CSV table of C-alpha atoms and ligand atoms in Angstrom, one decimal:
chain,number,residue,atom,x,y,z
A,359,MET,CA,0.0,0.0,0.0
A,360,SER,CA,1.3,3.5,-0.8
A,361,ASN,CA,-0.1,7.0,-0.5
A,362,PRO,CA,1.5,9.2,-3.1
A,363,ASN,CA,-0.1,12.5,-2.3
A,364,ILE,CA,1.8,13.0,0.9
A,365,ASN,CA,4.1,15.8,1.9
A,366,ILE,CA,7.8,15.1,1.8
A,367,GLN,CA,8.0,15.9,5.6
A,368,THR,CA,5.8,13.0,6.3
A,369,LYS,CA,7.7,10.8,3.8
A,370,LEU,CA,10.9,11.3,5.8
A,371,ILE,CA,9.3,9.1,8.4
A,372,HIS,CA,6.8,7.1,6.3
A,373,PRO,CA,8.4,6.8,2.9
A,374,SER,CA,5.4,5.1,1.3
A,375,GLY,CA,3.0,7.6,2.8
A,376,VAL,CA,1.5,5.1,5.3
A,377,ALA,CA,2.6,4.1,8.8
A,378,ASN,CA,6.1,2.6,8.5
A,379,TYR,CA,6.6,-0.4,10.7
A,380,ASN,CA,7.9,-3.9,10.4
A,381,GLN,CA,5.1,-6.1,9.0
A,382,GLU,CA,6.2,-9.2,11.0
A,383,THR,CA,6.9,-7.7,14.5
A,384,GLY,CA,5.3,-4.2,14.5
A,385,ALA,CA,8.7,-2.7,15.3
A,386,VAL,CA,8.7,1.0,14.2
A,387,ASN,CA,12.4,0.9,13.4
A,388,VAL,CA,14.0,-1.2,10.7
A,389,PRO,CA,15.8,-4.3,11.9
A,390,VAL,CA,19.5,-4.3,11.5
A,391,TYR,CA,20.3,-7.4,9.5
A,392,LEU,CA,23.9,-8.0,10.5
A,393,SER,CA,24.3,-11.0,8.1
A,394,SER,CA,26.8,-11.2,5.3
A,395,THR,CA,25.1,-14.2,3.8
A,396,PHE,CA,21.6,-15.6,3.4
A,397,HIS,CA,20.4,-19.2,3.4
A,398,GLN,CA,18.8,-20.2,0.1
A,399,GLU,CA,15.6,-22.2,0.3
A,400,SER,CA,16.6,-25.0,-1.9
A,401,PHE,CA,19.0,-26.1,-4.7
A,402,ASP,CA,17.1,-24.1,-7.2
A,403,THR,CA,15.0,-21.6,-5.2
A,404,PHE,CA,16.9,-18.5,-4.3
A,405,GLY,CA,15.5,-15.7,-2.1
A,406,PRO,CA,15.8,-11.9,-2.8
A,407,TYR,CA,19.1,-11.7,-0.9
A,408,ASP,CA,22.2,-13.8,-1.2
A,409,TYR,CA,25.2,-11.7,0.0
A,410,THR,CA,25.2,-8.3,1.6
A,411,ARG,CA,27.5,-6.6,-0.9
A,412,SER,CA,24.8,-7.3,-3.5
A,413,GLY,CA,21.8,-6.5,-1.2
A,414,ASN,CA,20.7,-6.5,2.4
A,415,PRO,CA,17.2,-5.8,3.8
A,416,THR,CA,18.4,-2.9,6.1
A,417,ARG,CA,20.2,-1.3,3.2
A,418,GLN,CA,17.2,-1.9,1.0
A,419,ALA,CA,15.0,0.0,3.4
A,420,LEU,CA,17.4,3.0,3.2
A,421,GLU,CA,17.6,2.7,-0.6
A,422,ASP,CA,13.8,2.6,-0.9
A,423,THR,CA,13.6,5.6,1.4
A,424,ILE,CA,15.9,7.8,-0.6
A,425,ALA,CA,14.3,6.7,-3.9
A,426,ALA,CA,10.8,7.7,-2.5
A,427,LEU,CA,12.1,11.0,-1.2
A,428,GLU,CA,13.8,12.0,-4.5
A,429,GLY,CA,10.9,10.6,-6.5
A,430,GLY,CA,13.3,8.3,-8.5
A,431,ALA,CA,13.1,4.7,-9.7
A,432,ARG,CA,16.0,3.3,-7.7
A,433,GLY,CA,18.1,4.3,-4.7
A,434,LEU,CA,21.6,3.0,-3.8
A,435,ALA,CA,23.6,3.5,-0.6
A,436,PHE,CA,27.4,3.8,-0.7
A,437,SER,CA,30.1,3.9,1.8
A,438,SER,CA,30.6,7.7,1.3
A,439,GLY,CA,29.5,10.6,-0.9
A,440,MET,CA,32.6,10.2,-2.9
A,441,ALA,CA,31.9,6.5,-3.4
A,442,ALA,CA,28.5,7.4,-4.8
A,443,ILE,CA,29.9,10.2,-7.0
A,444,SER,CA,32.8,8.2,-8.3
A,445,THR,CA,30.7,5.1,-9.0
A,446,ALA,CA,28.2,7.2,-11.0
A,447,PHE,CA,31.1,8.5,-13.1
A,448,MET,CA,31.9,4.8,-13.9
A,449,LEU,CA,28.8,4.8,-16.1
A,450,LEU,CA,31.2,6.5,-18.5
A,451,SER,CA,33.8,5.0,-20.7
A,452,ALA,CA,37.2,5.9,-22.1
A,453,ASP,CA,37.1,8.8,-24.6
A,454,ASP,CA,33.9,10.3,-23.1
A,455,HIS,CA,33.8,13.9,-21.9
A,456,ILE,CA,32.1,15.6,-18.9
A,457,VAL,CA,30.9,19.2,-18.5
A,458,ILE,CA,31.0,20.1,-14.8
A,459,SER,CA,30.3,23.0,-12.5
A,460,GLU,CA,33.6,24.9,-11.9
A,461,ASP,CA,33.3,25.2,-8.2
A,462,VAL,CA,32.3,21.7,-7.3
A,463,TYR,CA,33.3,20.0,-4.0
A,464,GLY,CA,37.1,19.6,-3.8
A,465,GLY,CA,36.9,15.8,-3.7
A,466,THR,CA,34.8,15.7,-6.9
A,467,TYR,CA,37.3,18.1,-8.5
A,468,ARG,CA,40.2,15.7,-7.5
A,469,PHE,CA,38.4,12.6,-8.8
A,470,VAL,CA,37.6,14.3,-12.2
A,471,THR,CA,41.0,15.8,-12.7
A,472,GLU,CA,43.3,13.1,-11.3
A,473,VAL,CA,41.4,9.8,-11.7
A,474,LEU,CA,39.1,10.1,-14.6
A,475,THR,CA,41.8,11.7,-16.8
A,476,ARG,CA,43.9,8.6,-16.3
A,477,LEU,CA,41.0,6.6,-17.7
A,478,HIS,CA,40.9,9.0,-20.7
A,479,ILE,CA,37.7,10.6,-19.5
A,480,ASP,CA,38.1,14.2,-20.2
A,481,HIS,CA,36.3,17.2,-18.6
A,482,THR,CA,35.5,20.9,-19.0
A,483,PHE,CA,34.8,23.1,-16.0
A,484,VAL,CA,32.2,25.8,-16.6
A,485,ASP,CA,30.4,28.5,-14.8
A,486,MET,CA,27.0,26.8,-14.8
A,487,THR,CA,25.3,30.1,-14.2
A,488,ASP,CA,26.3,31.0,-17.8
A,489,LEU,CA,24.1,28.8,-20.0
A,490,SER,CA,25.8,29.8,-23.2
A,491,ALA,CA,29.2,28.7,-21.7
A,492,VAL,CA,27.6,25.3,-20.9
A,493,THR,CA,26.3,24.9,-24.5
A,494,GLU,CA,29.7,26.0,-25.9
A,495,SER,CA,31.6,23.5,-23.8
A,496,ILE,CA,29.6,20.5,-25.1
A,497,ARG,CA,31.5,18.2,-27.5
A,498,SER,CA,30.4,15.4,-29.7
A,499,ASN,CA,31.7,12.9,-27.0
A,500,THR,CA,30.1,14.7,-24.0
A,501,LYS,CA,28.1,12.2,-22.0
A,502,VAL,CA,27.3,13.9,-18.7
A,503,ILE,CA,26.7,17.3,-17.4
A,504,PHE,CA,27.4,17.4,-13.7
A,505,MET,CA,25.8,20.1,-11.6
A,506,GLU,CA,26.2,21.2,-8.0
A,507,THR,CA,23.6,23.8,-7.0
A,508,PRO,CA,24.1,25.6,-4.7
A,509,THR,CA,27.8,25.2,-5.3
A,510,ASN,CA,30.3,24.5,-2.5
A,511,PRO,CA,31.5,26.9,-1.2
A,512,CYS,CA,30.4,29.9,-3.2
A,513,LEU,CA,26.6,29.1,-3.3
A,514,LYS,CA,26.2,29.8,-7.0
A,515,ILE,CA,22.9,28.7,-8.4
A,516,THR,CA,22.4,26.7,-11.6
A,517,ASP,CA,19.1,26.7,-13.4
A,518,ILE,CA,18.5,23.0,-13.3
A,519,LYS,CA,15.7,22.8,-15.9
A,520,SER,CA,17.7,24.8,-18.5
A,521,ILE,CA,20.7,22.5,-18.0
A,522,VAL,CA,18.5,19.4,-18.4
A,523,GLN,CA,17.2,21.0,-21.6
A,524,ILE,CA,20.7,21.5,-23.0
A,525,ALA,CA,21.6,17.9,-22.0
A,526,LYS,CA,18.6,16.5,-23.8
A,527,GLU,CA,19.4,18.4,-26.9
A,528,ASN,CA,22.8,16.9,-26.8
A,529,ASN,CA,22.0,13.4,-25.8
A,530,CYS,CA,23.8,13.7,-22.4
A,531,LEU,CA,22.9,12.5,-19.0
A,532,THR,CA,22.6,15.0,-16.1
A,533,PHE,CA,24.0,14.3,-12.6
A,534,ILE,CA,23.5,16.6,-9.7
A,535,ASP,CA,25.1,16.7,-6.3
A,536,ASN,CA,22.1,17.5,-4.0
A,537,THR,CA,24.0,17.4,-0.7
A,538,PHE,CA,23.3,21.0,0.3
A,539,MET,CA,19.6,21.0,-0.4
A,540,THR,CA,18.5,17.4,0.3
A,541,PRO,CA,15.2,16.2,-1.2
A,542,LEU,CA,13.4,18.1,1.5
A,543,LEU,CA,14.2,21.4,-0.3
A,544,GLN,CA,15.1,20.3,-3.9
A,545,ARG,CA,14.0,17.3,-5.9
A,546,PRO,CA,16.0,17.4,-9.2
A,547,ILE,CA,14.4,14.3,-10.7
A,548,GLU,CA,11.1,16.2,-10.9
A,549,LEU,CA,13.1,18.7,-13.0
A,550,GLY,CA,14.4,16.0,-15.3
A,551,VAL,CA,17.8,15.2,-13.8
A,552,ASP,CA,18.9,11.5,-14.4
A,553,VAL,CA,21.1,10.8,-11.4
A,554,VAL,CA,20.9,12.6,-8.0
A,555,LEU,CA,23.9,12.2,-5.7
A,556,HIS,CA,24.4,12.9,-2.0
A,557,SER,CA,27.0,13.1,0.6
A,558,ALA,CA,24.6,11.7,3.2
A,559,THR,CA,27.3,12.4,5.7
A,560,LYS,CA,25.8,15.9,5.9
A,561,PHE,CA,22.2,17.0,6.5
A,562,LEU,CA,20.6,13.6,5.7
A,563,SER,CA,22.3,11.9,8.7
A,564,GLY,CA,22.7,15.2,10.5
A,565,HIS,CA,24.8,14.3,13.5
A,566,SER,CA,28.3,14.3,12.2
A,567,ASP,CA,28.6,10.7,13.1
A,568,ILE,CA,28.7,8.6,9.9
A,569,ILE,CA,30.2,8.8,6.4
A,570,ALA,CA,27.7,7.8,3.8
A,571,GLY,CA,26.6,8.4,0.2
A,572,LEU,CA,23.4,8.0,-1.7
A,573,ALA,CA,22.4,7.9,-5.4
A,574,VAL,CA,19.0,7.9,-7.0
A,575,THR,CA,18.3,7.4,-10.6
A,576,LYS,CA,15.3,8.7,-12.6
A,577,ASP,CA,14.8,5.4,-14.4
A,578,GLU,CA,15.1,1.8,-13.6
A,579,GLU,CA,17.5,0.9,-16.4
A,580,LEU,CA,20.1,3.5,-15.3
A,581,GLY,CA,19.4,2.3,-11.7
A,582,ASN,CA,20.3,-1.3,-12.7
A,583,ARG,CA,23.5,-0.2,-14.4
A,584,LEU,CA,24.5,1.8,-11.3
A,585,ALA,CA,23.6,-1.2,-9.0
A,586,PHE,CA,25.8,-3.4,-11.1
A,587,LEU,CA,28.7,-0.9,-10.6
A,588,GLN,CA,27.9,-0.7,-6.9
A,589,ASN,CA,28.2,-4.5,-6.6
A,590,SER,CA,31.3,-4.6,-8.7
A,591,PHE,CA,33.2,-1.9,-6.7
A,592,GLY,CA,31.7,-3.1,-3.4
A,593,SER,CA,31.7,0.3,-1.9
A,594,ILE,CA,28.4,-0.3,-0.1
A,595,LEU,CA,27.2,1.3,3.1
A,596,GLY,CA,27.4,-1.0,6.2
A,597,VAL,CA,24.1,-2.0,7.7
A,598,GLN,CA,24.6,-0.3,11.0
A,599,ASP,CA,25.3,3.0,9.2
A,600,CYS,CA,22.3,2.3,7.1
A,601,PHE,CA,20.2,2.2,10.3
A,602,THR,CA,21.8,5.3,11.6
A,603,LEU,CA,21.1,7.1,8.4
A,604,ILE,CA,17.5,6.1,8.3
A,605,GLN,CA,17.1,7.5,11.8
A,606,GLY,CA,18.8,10.7,10.8
A,607,ILE,CA,16.5,11.1,7.8
A,608,LYS,CA,13.5,10.9,10.0
A,609,THR,CA,14.4,14.2,11.8
A,610,LEU,CA,15.7,16.0,8.8
A,611,GLY,CA,12.5,18.2,8.5
A,612,ALA,CA,12.8,19.6,12.0
A,613,ARG,CA,16.5,20.0,11.8
A,614,LEU,CA,16.9,21.6,8.4
A,615,GLN,CA,13.9,24.0,8.8
A,616,GLN,CA,15.3,25.3,12.1
A,617,SER,CA,18.8,25.6,10.8
A,618,ALA,CA,17.7,27.3,7.6
A,619,GLY,CA,15.7,29.9,9.6
A,620,ALA,CA,18.7,30.6,11.7
A,621,ALA,CA,21.0,30.7,8.6
A,622,LEU,CA,18.8,33.5,7.1
A,623,LYS,CA,19.1,35.6,10.2
A,624,ILE,CA,22.8,35.1,10.4
A,625,ALA,CA,23.3,35.9,6.7
A,626,ASN,CA,21.4,39.2,7.3
A,627,TYR,CA,23.4,40.0,10.3
A,628,LEU,CA,26.7,39.3,8.5
A,629,ASN,CA,25.5,41.2,5.5
A,630,GLY,CA,25.1,44.3,7.6
A,631,HIS,CA,28.5,44.0,9.3
A,632,GLU,CA,31.2,46.5,8.3
A,633,LEU,CA,34.0,43.9,8.3
A,634,ILE,CA,32.3,41.5,6.0
A,635,GLU,CA,32.9,42.1,2.3
A,636,ALA,CA,30.3,39.8,0.9
A,637,VAL,CA,27.8,37.2,2.1
A,638,PHE,CA,26.8,34.3,-0.2
A,639,TYR,CA,23.5,32.8,0.7
A,640,PRO,CA,20.6,32.1,-1.8
A,641,GLY,CA,18.1,33.1,0.8
A,642,LEU,CA,19.3,36.8,0.5
A,643,GLU,CA,17.2,38.7,-2.0
A,644,ASP,CA,20.3,40.3,-3.5
A,645,HIS,CA,22.0,37.0,-4.1
A,646,HIS,CA,22.5,36.6,-7.9
A,647,GLY,CA,20.6,33.3,-8.1
A,648,HIS,CA,17.9,34.0,-5.5
A,649,HIS,CA,15.0,33.9,-8.0
A,650,ILE,CA,16.2,30.9,-10.0
A,651,HIS,CA,16.9,29.1,-6.7
A,652,PHE,CA,13.3,29.6,-5.4
A,653,ASN,CA,11.9,28.5,-8.7
A,654,GLN,CA,13.4,25.1,-8.2
A,655,SER,CA,13.8,24.7,-4.4
A,656,THR,CA,11.6,25.4,-1.5
A,657,GLY,CA,14.2,26.8,0.8
A,658,ALA,CA,17.8,28.2,0.9
A,659,GLY,CA,19.3,25.6,3.2
A,660,ALA,CA,21.6,26.1,6.1
A,661,VAL,CA,25.0,26.7,4.5
A,662,LEU,CA,26.3,30.2,3.7
A,663,SER,CA,29.7,31.6,3.1
A,664,PHE,CA,31.2,35.0,3.7
A,665,ARG,CA,34.3,36.9,2.9
A,666,LEU,CA,36.5,38.8,5.3
A,667,PRO,CA,39.1,41.2,3.9
A,668,ASN,CA,42.2,39.0,4.3
A,669,GLN,CA,43.8,35.9,5.9
A,670,GLU,CA,45.0,37.7,9.1
A,671,ILE,CA,41.5,39.0,9.9
A,672,THR,CA,40.0,35.6,9.1
A,673,LYS,CA,42.5,33.9,11.4
A,674,THR,CA,41.8,36.2,14.3
A,675,PHE,CA,38.0,35.7,13.8
A,676,ILE,CA,38.4,31.9,13.8
A,677,ASP,CA,40.7,32.0,16.9
A,678,HIS,CA,38.0,33.9,18.8
A,679,VAL,CA,34.6,32.3,17.9
A,680,LYS,CA,33.5,30.0,20.7
A,681,ILE,CA,30.4,28.2,19.6
A,682,PRO,CA,30.9,26.7,16.1
A,683,VAL,CA,33.4,23.9,15.7
A,684,PHE,CA,36.2,24.8,13.3
A,685,ALA,CA,36.1,21.7,11.1
A,686,VAL,CA,35.5,20.3,7.6
A,687,SER,CA,32.0,19.0,6.8
A,688,LEU,CA,28.6,20.5,7.3
A,689,GLY,CA,25.0,19.5,8.0
A,690,GLY,CA,25.5,18.5,11.7
A,691,VAL,CA,23.5,19.6,14.7
A,692,GLU,CA,26.6,21.7,15.7
A,693,SER,CA,27.4,24.8,13.6
A,694,ILE,CA,30.5,24.2,11.6
A,695,LEU,CA,32.9,26.9,10.4
A,696,SER,CA,35.3,25.9,7.8
A,697,TYR,CA,38.1,27.5,5.8
A,698,PRO,CA,37.7,26.2,2.2
A,699,THR,CA,41.2,27.3,1.2
A,700,THR,CA,42.9,24.7,3.4
A,701,MET,CA,40.0,22.4,4.1
A,702,SER,CA,37.3,21.3,1.6
A,703,HIS,CA,39.2,22.8,-1.4
A,704,ALA,CA,42.8,22.1,-0.4
A,705,ALA,CA,42.8,19.6,-3.3
A,706,MET,CA,42.4,22.5,-5.7
A,707,PRO,CA,45.5,24.5,-6.8
A,708,ARG,CA,45.5,28.1,-5.5
A,709,GLU,CA,45.2,29.5,-9.0
A,710,GLU,CA,42.0,27.4,-9.7
A,711,ARG,CA,40.6,28.3,-6.3
A,712,GLU,CA,41.1,32.0,-6.8
A,713,LYS,CA,39.4,31.8,-10.2
A,714,ARG,CA,36.4,30.4,-8.5
A,715,GLY,CA,36.2,33.1,-5.8
A,716,ILE,CA,37.7,30.9,-3.1
A,717,SER,CA,39.8,33.6,-1.6
A,718,ASP,CA,42.0,33.6,1.6
A,719,GLY,CA,39.2,35.5,3.4
A,720,LEU,CA,36.4,33.1,2.5
A,721,LEU,CA,34.7,31.2,5.3
A,722,ARG,CA,31.9,28.7,5.0
A,723,LEU,CA,29.3,28.3,7.8
A,724,SER,CA,27.0,25.4,8.2
A,725,VAL,CA,24.4,26.5,10.7
A,726,GLY,CA,23.4,23.9,13.3
A,727,LEU,CA,20.7,23.8,16.0
A,728,GLU,CA,22.2,26.2,18.5
A,729,HIS,CA,20.1,29.3,19.3
A,730,GLU,CA,20.7,31.8,16.5
A,731,GLU,CA,21.1,34.7,19.0
A,732,ASP,CA,24.0,32.9,20.7
A,733,LEU,CA,25.7,32.4,17.4
A,734,ILE,CA,25.2,36.0,16.3
A,735,ASN,CA,26.5,37.3,19.7
A,736,ASP,CA,29.5,35.0,19.3
A,737,PHE,CA,30.2,36.3,15.8
A,738,GLU,CA,29.8,39.9,17.0
A,739,GLU,CA,32.4,39.5,19.7
A,740,ALA,CA,34.9,37.7,17.5
A,741,LEU,CA,34.5,40.3,14.7
A,742,ALA,CA,35.0,43.1,17.2
A,743,ILE,CA,38.3,41.5,18.3
A,744,ALA,CA,39.3,40.8,14.7
A,745,LYS,CA,38.7,44.5,13.8
A,746,GLN,CA,40.6,45.8,16.8
A,747,LYS,CA,43.5,43.4,16.5
A,748,ASN,CA,44.1,44.1,12.9
A,749,LYS,CA,43.5,47.8,13.4
A,750,VAL,CA,41.0,47.9,10.7
A,751,ASN,CA,39.6,51.4,10.5
A,752,ILE,CA,36.5,51.4,8.4
B,575,LIG,C1,28.8,18.9,-1.8
B,575,LIG,C2,29.6,17.7,-1.4
B,575,LIG,N1,29.6,16.6,-2.2
B,575,LIG,C3,30.2,15.5,-1.9
B,575,LIG,C4,31.0,15.4,-0.8
B,575,LIG,C5,31.7,14.1,-0.5
B,575,LIG,O1,31.1,13.3,0.5
B,575,LIG,P1,31.8,12.3,1.5
B,575,LIG,O2,32.7,13.1,2.4
B,575,LIG,O3,30.6,11.7,2.2
B,575,LIG,O4,32.5,11.3,0.7
B,575,LIG,C6,31.1,16.5,0.1
B,575,LIG,C7,31.9,16.4,1.4
B,575,LIG,O5,32.2,17.4,2.0
B,575,LIG,C8,30.3,17.7,-0.2
B,575,LIG,O6,30.3,18.7,0.6
């Protein structure tokens, strides 16, 4: 039984739209099937599972959940976001070409530039906000357009439907990294995207505890090809982490809505501060992609970035904030401040970073669940010290 006309917030807990519990026992949580192998009924009668690398009921529950949330045909769970992304790229073959957002996550950049090139899979980085640049970068052997929107860390917005249109005209598949938005706020398959990818390490799990990746395909055939690759590489998510991720997904609605509300207030506060040169957050009306973003998403999310004048001021600020952790990653219950230059984008050469606006004064903030006034007061104090210490007279 399923109930399709149900709000995504309800689906986070009941993916099929009706009460989600174990049919045999009534347990409201999915059983953790810690079994690598499965007994087969007889010599020639095989059950749905044989070996956990190929399939496991706990993982299946997670894979069905993410497929239902994204509105896709098939979901697959991987050992990390990078495992999901790199396995999806393995749908390509030697001599193929990829068009990709220029400020993608540093790990995706590393995989595309240092691994795929060795396999003779070429790429062109483009500013995806410029649709004519995307069209111009397409070659006869282009097979995939890879989007990240909003981008990490500059929060640039790509018009998903227009990119899908360009891809269709050129017989390409579209992949999207939907980590920042999650299906709660953005469902790219409804806009025509073929493969949705996630670092589920972030908002989906939400507690900075596990490393996980998810992929969802629009159609079954592509899903089967990706499942074949998942089984071939073996980079599956372990069943205990599948359980943890299912539990995390159930509270995504409450977490992300609260964090996004706080992110908007913090973005407005930072926008009005004399020491901050720029704030990048699609929830701000003066953000370049604000209107496109709200045409394709229902919220701006909980990640923003902002630019301080230079590295010294940035260092003083970081040394004096007390509440956020200073760390890589995002999407946890704790606010996380990170410095893309030496953290998420360390894999990118300086010249490439600067071209993409990842300057020495850029900080990324993932807003957690602390009270927003405490965070704002903390920033106020740290910015005051940064201003004084560096004798900035504005
Ligand atoms: C946007 C984005 N995509 C992919 C990844 C990679 O995910 P994972 O660390 O789970 O492999 C990250 C990690 O920071 C990310 O921020």
